[in-house]
mmCIF file of C-alpha atoms and ligand atoms in Angstrom:
data_model
loop_
_atom_site.group_PDB
_atom_site.id
_atom_site.type_symbol
_atom_site.label_atom_id
_atom_site.label_comp_id
_atom_site.label_asym_id
_atom_site.label_seq_id
_atom_site.Cartn_x
_atom_site.Cartn_y
_atom_site.Cartn_z
ATOM 1 C CA UNK A 1 -56.746 -11.448 -27.429
ATOM 2 C CA UNK A 2 -53.656 -13.616 -27.859
ATOM 3 C CA UNK A 3 -53.800 -17.018 -26.234
ATOM 4 C CA UNK A 4 -50.921 -17.817 -23.891
ATOM 5 C CA UNK A 5 -49.848 -21.325 -22.909
ATOM 6 C CA UNK A 6 -48.293 -22.032 -19.513
ATOM 7 C CA UNK A 7 -47.094 -25.638 -19.102
ATOM 8 C CA UNK A 8 -47.130 -26.800 -15.480
ATOM 9 C CA UNK A 9 -43.920 -28.480 -14.378
ATOM 10 C CA UNK A 10 -45.911 -30.479 -11.817
ATOM 11 C CA UNK A 11 -45.913 -33.210 -14.478
ATOM 12 C CA UNK A 12 -42.227 -32.745 -15.391
ATOM 13 C CA UNK A 13 -39.357 -34.919 -14.126
ATOM 14 C CA UNK A 14 -38.315 -33.213 -10.869
ATOM 15 C CA UNK A 15 -34.802 -34.663 -11.250
ATOM 16 C CA UNK A 16 -34.479 -33.043 -14.681
ATOM 17 C CA UNK A 17 -36.264 -29.743 -14.253
ATOM 18 C CA UNK A 18 -33.814 -27.662 -16.286
ATOM 19 C CA UNK A 19 -34.026 -30.102 -19.208
ATOM 20 C CA UNK A 20 -37.831 -30.171 -18.982
ATOM 21 C CA UNK A 21 -38.120 -26.380 -18.813
ATOM 22 C CA UNK A 22 -35.928 -26.099 -21.904
ATOM 23 C CA UNK A 23 -38.224 -28.563 -23.702
ATOM 24 C CA UNK A 24 -41.110 -26.047 -23.747
ATOM 25 C CA UNK A 25 -39.681 -23.132 -25.697
ATOM 26 C CA UNK A 26 -42.944 -22.759 -27.687
ATOM 27 C CA UNK A 27 -44.678 -21.811 -24.433
ATOM 28 C CA UNK A 28 -45.327 -18.278 -23.180
ATOM 29 C CA UNK A 29 -44.506 -18.919 -19.532
ATOM 30 C CA UNK A 30 -43.658 -21.755 -17.165
ATOM 31 C CA UNK A 31 -46.238 -22.522 -14.455
ATOM 32 C CA UNK A 32 -44.820 -23.588 -11.078
ATOM 33 C CA UNK A 33 -47.169 -25.125 -8.497
ATOM 34 C CA UNK A 34 -46.157 -24.502 -4.883
ATOM 35 C CA UNK A 35 -48.109 -26.697 -2.432
ATOM 36 C CA UNK A 36 -47.713 -26.902 1.335
ATOM 37 C CA UNK A 37 -49.553 -30.007 2.595
ATOM 38 C CA UNK A 38 -52.025 -27.728 4.371
ATOM 39 C CA UNK A 39 -53.956 -25.636 1.876
ATOM 40 C CA UNK A 40 -53.952 -28.676 -0.428
ATOM 41 C CA UNK A 41 -53.193 -32.332 0.368
ATOM 42 C CA UNK A 42 -49.907 -32.370 -1.557
ATOM 43 C CA UNK A 43 -46.396 -31.021 -1.098
ATOM 44 C CA UNK A 44 -44.243 -29.906 -3.996
ATOM 45 C CA UNK A 45 -41.454 -27.361 -3.861
ATOM 46 C CA UNK A 46 -40.609 -23.992 -2.372
ATOM 47 C CA UNK A 47 -38.266 -21.048 -2.489
ATOM 48 C CA UNK A 48 -34.842 -22.678 -3.163
ATOM 49 C CA UNK A 49 -36.156 -24.531 -6.206
ATOM 50 C CA UNK A 50 -38.221 -21.602 -7.503
ATOM 51 C CA UNK A 51 -35.091 -19.463 -7.179
ATOM 52 C CA UNK A 52 -33.162 -21.817 -9.480
ATOM 53 C CA UNK A 53 -36.092 -22.077 -11.897
ATOM 54 C CA UNK A 54 -36.174 -18.274 -12.179
ATOM 55 C CA UNK A 55 -32.426 -18.268 -12.846
ATOM 56 C CA UNK A 56 -32.430 -20.905 -15.591
ATOM 57 C CA UNK A 57 -35.781 -20.242 -17.295
ATOM 58 C CA UNK A 58 -35.862 -18.057 -20.384
ATOM 59 C CA UNK A 59 -39.647 -17.910 -20.043
ATOM 60 C CA UNK A 60 -41.454 -15.769 -17.458
ATOM 61 C CA UNK A 61 -42.164 -17.809 -14.327
ATOM 62 C CA UNK A 62 -45.828 -17.985 -13.259
ATOM 63 C CA UNK A 63 -45.919 -19.117 -9.616
ATOM 64 C CA UNK A 64 -49.186 -20.649 -8.391
ATOM 65 C CA UNK A 65 -49.237 -20.646 -4.596
ATOM 66 C CA UNK A 66 -51.501 -23.309 -3.108
ATOM 67 C CA UNK A 67 -50.382 -22.491 0.403
ATOM 68 C CA UNK A 68 -51.696 -21.001 3.593
ATOM 69 C CA UNK A 69 -50.703 -17.466 4.549
ATOM 70 C CA UNK A 70 -49.846 -16.132 1.073
ATOM 71 C CA UNK A 71 -49.854 -12.639 2.620
ATOM 72 C CA UNK A 72 -46.598 -13.692 4.296
ATOM 73 C CA UNK A 73 -45.011 -15.742 1.494
ATOM 74 C CA UNK A 74 -46.075 -14.329 -1.888
ATOM 75 C CA UNK A 75 -43.652 -11.353 -1.768
ATOM 76 C CA UNK A 76 -40.768 -13.798 -1.237
ATOM 77 C CA UNK A 77 -41.517 -15.371 -4.618
ATOM 78 C CA UNK A 78 -41.672 -11.960 -6.271
ATOM 79 C CA UNK A 79 -38.261 -11.255 -4.765
ATOM 80 C CA UNK A 80 -36.899 -14.449 -6.338
ATOM 81 C CA UNK A 81 -37.892 -13.254 -9.804
ATOM 82 C CA UNK A 82 -41.374 -14.626 -10.463
ATOM 83 C CA UNK A 83 -43.114 -12.692 -13.252
ATOM 84 C CA UNK A 84 -46.528 -13.393 -11.729
ATOM 85 C CA UNK A 85 -47.721 -14.830 -8.445
ATOM 86 C CA UNK A 86 -51.178 -16.356 -7.923
ATOM 87 C CA UNK A 87 -52.637 -16.732 -4.469
ATOM 88 C CA UNK A 88 -55.942 -18.261 -3.452
ATOM 89 C CA UNK A 89 -59.056 -16.376 -2.410
ATOM 90 C CA UNK A 90 -59.616 -19.027 0.269
ATOM 91 C CA UNK A 91 -56.208 -18.427 1.842
ATOM 92 C CA UNK A 92 -55.458 -14.727 1.523
ATOM 93 C CA UNK A 93 -56.416 -12.232 4.238
ATOM 94 C CA UNK A 94 -55.800 -8.902 2.497
ATOM 95 C CA UNK A 95 -55.891 -9.479 -1.278
ATOM 96 C CA UNK A 96 -55.747 -5.806 -2.253
ATOM 97 C CA UNK A 97 -52.820 -5.034 0.019
ATOM 98 C CA UNK A 98 -50.959 -8.095 -1.255
ATOM 99 C CA UNK A 99 -51.653 -7.289 -4.929
ATOM 100 C CA UNK A 100 -50.348 -3.756 -4.435
ATOM 101 C CA UNK A 101 -47.272 -5.034 -2.647
ATOM 102 C CA UNK A 102 -46.510 -7.418 -5.534
ATOM 103 C CA UNK A 103 -46.983 -4.618 -8.059
ATOM 104 C CA UNK A 104 -44.536 -2.421 -6.167
ATOM 105 C CA UNK A 105 -42.034 -5.235 -6.551
ATOM 106 C CA UNK A 106 -42.603 -5.380 -10.325
ATOM 107 C CA UNK A 107 -44.554 -8.640 -10.156
ATOM 108 C CA UNK A 108 -47.994 -9.374 -11.592
ATOM 109 C CA UNK A 109 -50.738 -10.282 -9.117
ATOM 110 C CA UNK A 110 -53.293 -12.996 -9.714
ATOM 111 C CA UNK A 111 -56.212 -14.144 -7.581
ATOM 112 C CA UNK A 112 -57.172 -17.825 -7.791
ATOM 113 C CA UNK A 113 -60.599 -19.351 -7.167
ATOM 114 C CA UNK A 114 -61.407 -22.986 -6.453
ATOM 115 C CA UNK A 115 -64.329 -24.760 -8.149
ATOM 116 C CA UNK A 116 -66.807 -24.051 -5.313
ATOM 117 C CA UNK A 117 -65.839 -20.382 -5.013
ATOM 118 C CA UNK A 118 -67.827 -17.788 -6.965
ATOM 119 C CA UNK A 119 -66.177 -14.877 -8.794
ATOM 120 C CA UNK A 120 -68.832 -12.261 -8.068
ATOM 121 C CA UNK A 121 -67.372 -11.355 -4.629
ATOM 122 C CA UNK A 122 -64.155 -10.214 -6.326
ATOM 123 C CA UNK A 123 -65.827 -7.983 -8.929
ATOM 124 C CA UNK A 124 -65.339 -4.927 -6.723
ATOM 125 C CA UNK A 125 -61.565 -5.493 -6.552
ATOM 126 C CA UNK A 126 -61.090 -6.865 -10.077
ATOM 127 C CA UNK A 127 -59.036 -3.906 -11.272
ATOM 128 C CA UNK A 128 -56.378 -4.667 -8.642
ATOM 129 C CA UNK A 129 -55.359 -7.860 -10.485
ATOM 130 C CA UNK A 130 -53.564 -8.656 -13.729
ATOM 131 C CA UNK A 131 -55.149 -12.064 -13.910
ATOM 132 C CA UNK A 132 -57.845 -14.233 -12.310
ATOM 133 C CA UNK A 133 -57.096 -17.963 -12.138
ATOM 134 C CA UNK A 134 -60.166 -20.164 -12.404
ATOM 135 C CA UNK A 135 -59.364 -23.704 -11.250
ATOM 136 C CA UNK A 136 -60.896 -26.325 -13.534
ATOM 137 C CA UNK A 137 -60.040 -29.156 -11.090
ATOM 138 C CA UNK A 138 -59.817 -29.205 -7.295
ATOM 139 C CA UNK A 139 -56.277 -27.951 -6.678
ATOM 140 C CA UNK A 140 -53.602 -30.352 -5.498
ATOM 141 C CA UNK A 141 -52.790 -32.815 -8.242
ATOM 142 C CA UNK A 142 -52.058 -33.028 -11.942
ATOM 143 C CA UNK A 143 -53.856 -35.367 -14.315
ATOM 144 C CA UNK A 144 -57.415 -34.830 -13.025
ATOM 145 C CA UNK A 145 -60.528 -34.635 -15.160
ATOM 146 C CA UNK A 146 -61.486 -31.207 -16.498
ATOM 147 C CA UNK A 147 -64.535 -29.640 -14.781
ATOM 148 C CA UNK A 148 -66.646 -28.135 -17.536
ATOM 149 C CA UNK A 149 -69.091 -26.833 -14.884
ATOM 150 C CA UNK A 150 -66.620 -23.978 -14.318
ATOM 151 C CA UNK A 151 -67.301 -22.493 -17.758
ATOM 152 C CA UNK A 152 -70.307 -20.343 -16.764
ATOM 153 C CA UNK A 153 -68.021 -18.744 -14.171
ATOM 154 C CA UNK A 154 -65.346 -18.012 -16.795
ATOM 155 C CA UNK A 155 -68.035 -16.545 -19.034
ATOM 156 C CA UNK A 156 -69.443 -14.259 -16.314
ATOM 157 C CA UNK A 157 -65.942 -13.103 -15.496
ATOM 158 C CA UNK A 158 -65.074 -12.373 -19.135
ATOM 159 C CA UNK A 159 -68.338 -10.474 -19.593
ATOM 160 C CA UNK A 160 -67.599 -8.319 -16.541
ATOM 161 C CA UNK A 161 -64.011 -7.630 -17.718
ATOM 162 C CA UNK A 162 -65.258 -6.663 -21.189
ATOM 163 C CA UNK A 163 -68.116 -4.540 -19.815
ATOM 164 C CA UNK A 164 -65.663 -2.498 -17.744
ATOM 165 C CA UNK A 165 -62.983 -2.316 -20.441
ATOM 166 C CA UNK A 166 -60.368 -3.990 -18.214
ATOM 167 C CA UNK A 167 -57.300 -5.838 -19.487
ATOM 168 C CA UNK A 168 -57.494 -8.626 -16.888
ATOM 169 C CA UNK A 169 -56.387 -12.040 -18.124
ATOM 170 C CA UNK A 170 -58.320 -15.193 -17.268
ATOM 171 C CA UNK A 171 -56.157 -18.220 -16.570
ATOM 172 C CA UNK A 172 -57.595 -21.735 -16.370
ATOM 173 C CA UNK A 173 -55.766 -24.560 -14.654
ATOM 174 C CA UNK A 174 -56.608 -28.244 -14.557
ATOM 175 C CA UNK A 175 -57.433 -30.826 -17.200
ATOM 176 C CA UNK A 176 -56.592 -28.499 -20.084
ATOM 177 C CA UNK A 177 -55.525 -30.342 -23.253
ATOM 178 C CA UNK A 178 -55.970 -30.059 -27.005
ATOM 179 C CA UNK A 179 -59.413 -31.640 -26.428
ATOM 180 C CA UNK A 180 -60.645 -29.098 -23.852
ATOM 181 C CA UNK A 181 -58.748 -25.999 -25.072
ATOM 182 C CA UNK A 182 -61.572 -24.874 -27.353
ATOM 183 C CA UNK A 183 -64.078 -25.070 -24.471
ATOM 184 C CA UNK A 184 -62.088 -22.781 -22.142
ATOM 185 C CA UNK A 185 -61.169 -20.345 -24.900
ATOM 186 C CA UNK A 186 -64.747 -20.105 -26.131
ATOM 187 C CA UNK A 187 -65.818 -19.273 -22.567
ATOM 188 C CA UNK A 188 -63.251 -16.457 -22.446
ATOM 189 C CA UNK A 189 -60.028 -17.819 -20.922
ATOM 190 C CA UNK A 190 -56.839 -16.573 -22.571
ATOM 191 C CA UNK A 191 -54.074 -18.114 -20.412
ATOM 192 C CA UNK A 192 -54.121 -21.916 -20.444
ATOM 193 C CA UNK A 193 -52.146 -23.993 -17.949
ATOM 194 C CA UNK A 194 -51.471 -27.567 -19.051
ATOM 195 C CA UNK A 195 -49.419 -30.086 -17.104
ATOM 196 C CA UNK A 196 -50.012 -33.689 -18.064
ATOM 197 C CA UNK A 197 -51.161 -32.784 -21.587
ATOM 198 C CA UNK A 198 -47.763 -31.195 -22.293
ATOM 199 C CA UNK A 199 -45.378 -33.323 -20.225
ATOM 200 C CA UNK A 200 -47.227 -36.537 -21.026
ATOM 201 C CA UNK A 201 -46.561 -35.957 -24.739
ATOM 202 C CA UNK A 202 -43.349 -37.121 -26.375
ATOM 203 C CA UNK A 203 -43.064 -33.837 -28.302
ATOM 204 C CA UNK A 204 -43.809 -31.101 -25.770
ATOM 205 C CA UNK A 205 -43.629 -28.216 -28.227
ATOM 206 C CA UNK A 206 -46.032 -30.008 -30.567
ATOM 207 C CA UNK A 207 -48.468 -30.482 -27.663
ATOM 208 C CA UNK A 208 -48.212 -26.754 -26.870
ATOM 209 C CA UNK A 209 -48.822 -25.853 -30.529
ATOM 210 C CA UNK A 210 -51.892 -28.116 -30.668
ATOM 211 C CA UNK A 211 -53.438 -26.578 -27.531
ATOM 212 C CA UNK A 212 -52.743 -23.067 -28.824
ATOM 213 C CA UNK A 213 -54.241 -23.770 -32.261
ATOM 214 C CA UNK A 214 -57.454 -25.190 -30.774
ATOM 215 C CA UNK A 215 -57.793 -22.318 -28.304
ATOM 216 C CA UNK A 216 -56.985 -19.529 -30.726
ATOM 217 C CA UNK A 217 -59.619 -20.783 -33.194
ATOM 218 C CA UNK A 218 -62.314 -20.844 -30.499
ATOM 219 C CA UNK A 219 -61.540 -17.591 -28.660
ATOM 220 C CA UNK A 220 -64.336 -15.009 -28.916
ATOM 221 C CA UNK A 221 -63.072 -11.441 -28.960
HETATM 222 C C1 DX5 B 1 -53.235 -28.556 -9.844
HETATM 223 C C2 DX5 B 1 -52.217 -27.603 -10.394
HETATM 224 C C3 DX5 B 1 -52.086 -27.633 -11.860
HETATM 225 C C4 DX5 B 1 -51.683 -28.981 -12.436
HETATM 226 C C5 DX5 B 1 -52.456 -29.127 -13.698
HETATM 227 O O1 DX5 B 1 -53.577 -28.192 -8.557
HETATM 228 O O2 DX5 B 1 -52.500 -26.266 -10.028
HETATM 229 O O3 DX5 B 1 -51.236 -26.597 -12.342
HETATM 230 O O4 DX5 B 1 -50.323 -29.115 -12.722
HETATM 231 O O5 DX5 B 1 -52.227 -30.395 -14.194
HETATM 232 P P1 DX5 B 1 -53.073 -30.981 -15.418
HETATM 233 O O6 DX5 B 1 -52.865 -30.068 -16.568
HETATM 234 O O7 DX5 B 1 -52.458 -32.334 -15.618
HETATM 235 O O8 DX5 B 1 -54.500 -31.048 -14.968
HETATM 236 ZN ZN1 ZN B 2 -51.387 -24.625 -11.047
#
């Protein structure tokens, strides 16, 4: 499996988003965190800004919705040009219907789980998703400490995906850096989101390369 790196622009300079998106050309996608002050205690950005990001980004745009009522809003982000849209298990009402709707629009569908949410309840609908996002911090803010207690969950999920011969990606988000990349990759994650570890570095592409090198060396096929 090839490791993919998705820098989160939550730690970028919101007054210089185009510049900061162009500073990550070693990345595989750009991760955009949409928060609504309700599902999480933070407010970031919404459709008008995601629209412009999709227009200027040469990388696929990976939208992470931390909002209530994703059944209503996720298709709007697909319409704007997102390559993938993640919505949370704790917020969605009809995950299968929403995943199928996104697919019809040519957009990848991803189901996200918070640290206290188990993955076993989604095993029966796993093949509906391109990717499962395992949060490795409580969602809402960048720069939090990595929760290594989420690794057994990543491992169980990878084992289930392998057992069934699925192609589902596992994305991890929160506290991922060149120091924790080997831990998530060894557990079976192949898409690594990193916000502060990339945008806190003076050379963003070097930071991406470092995370990728550590993860690729540790990934178990
Ligand atoms: C947190 C967001 C993350 C955040 C990660 O709720 O979903 O994408 O930007 O930031 P770091 O990498 O700094 O933990
Ligand atoms: Zn995120």
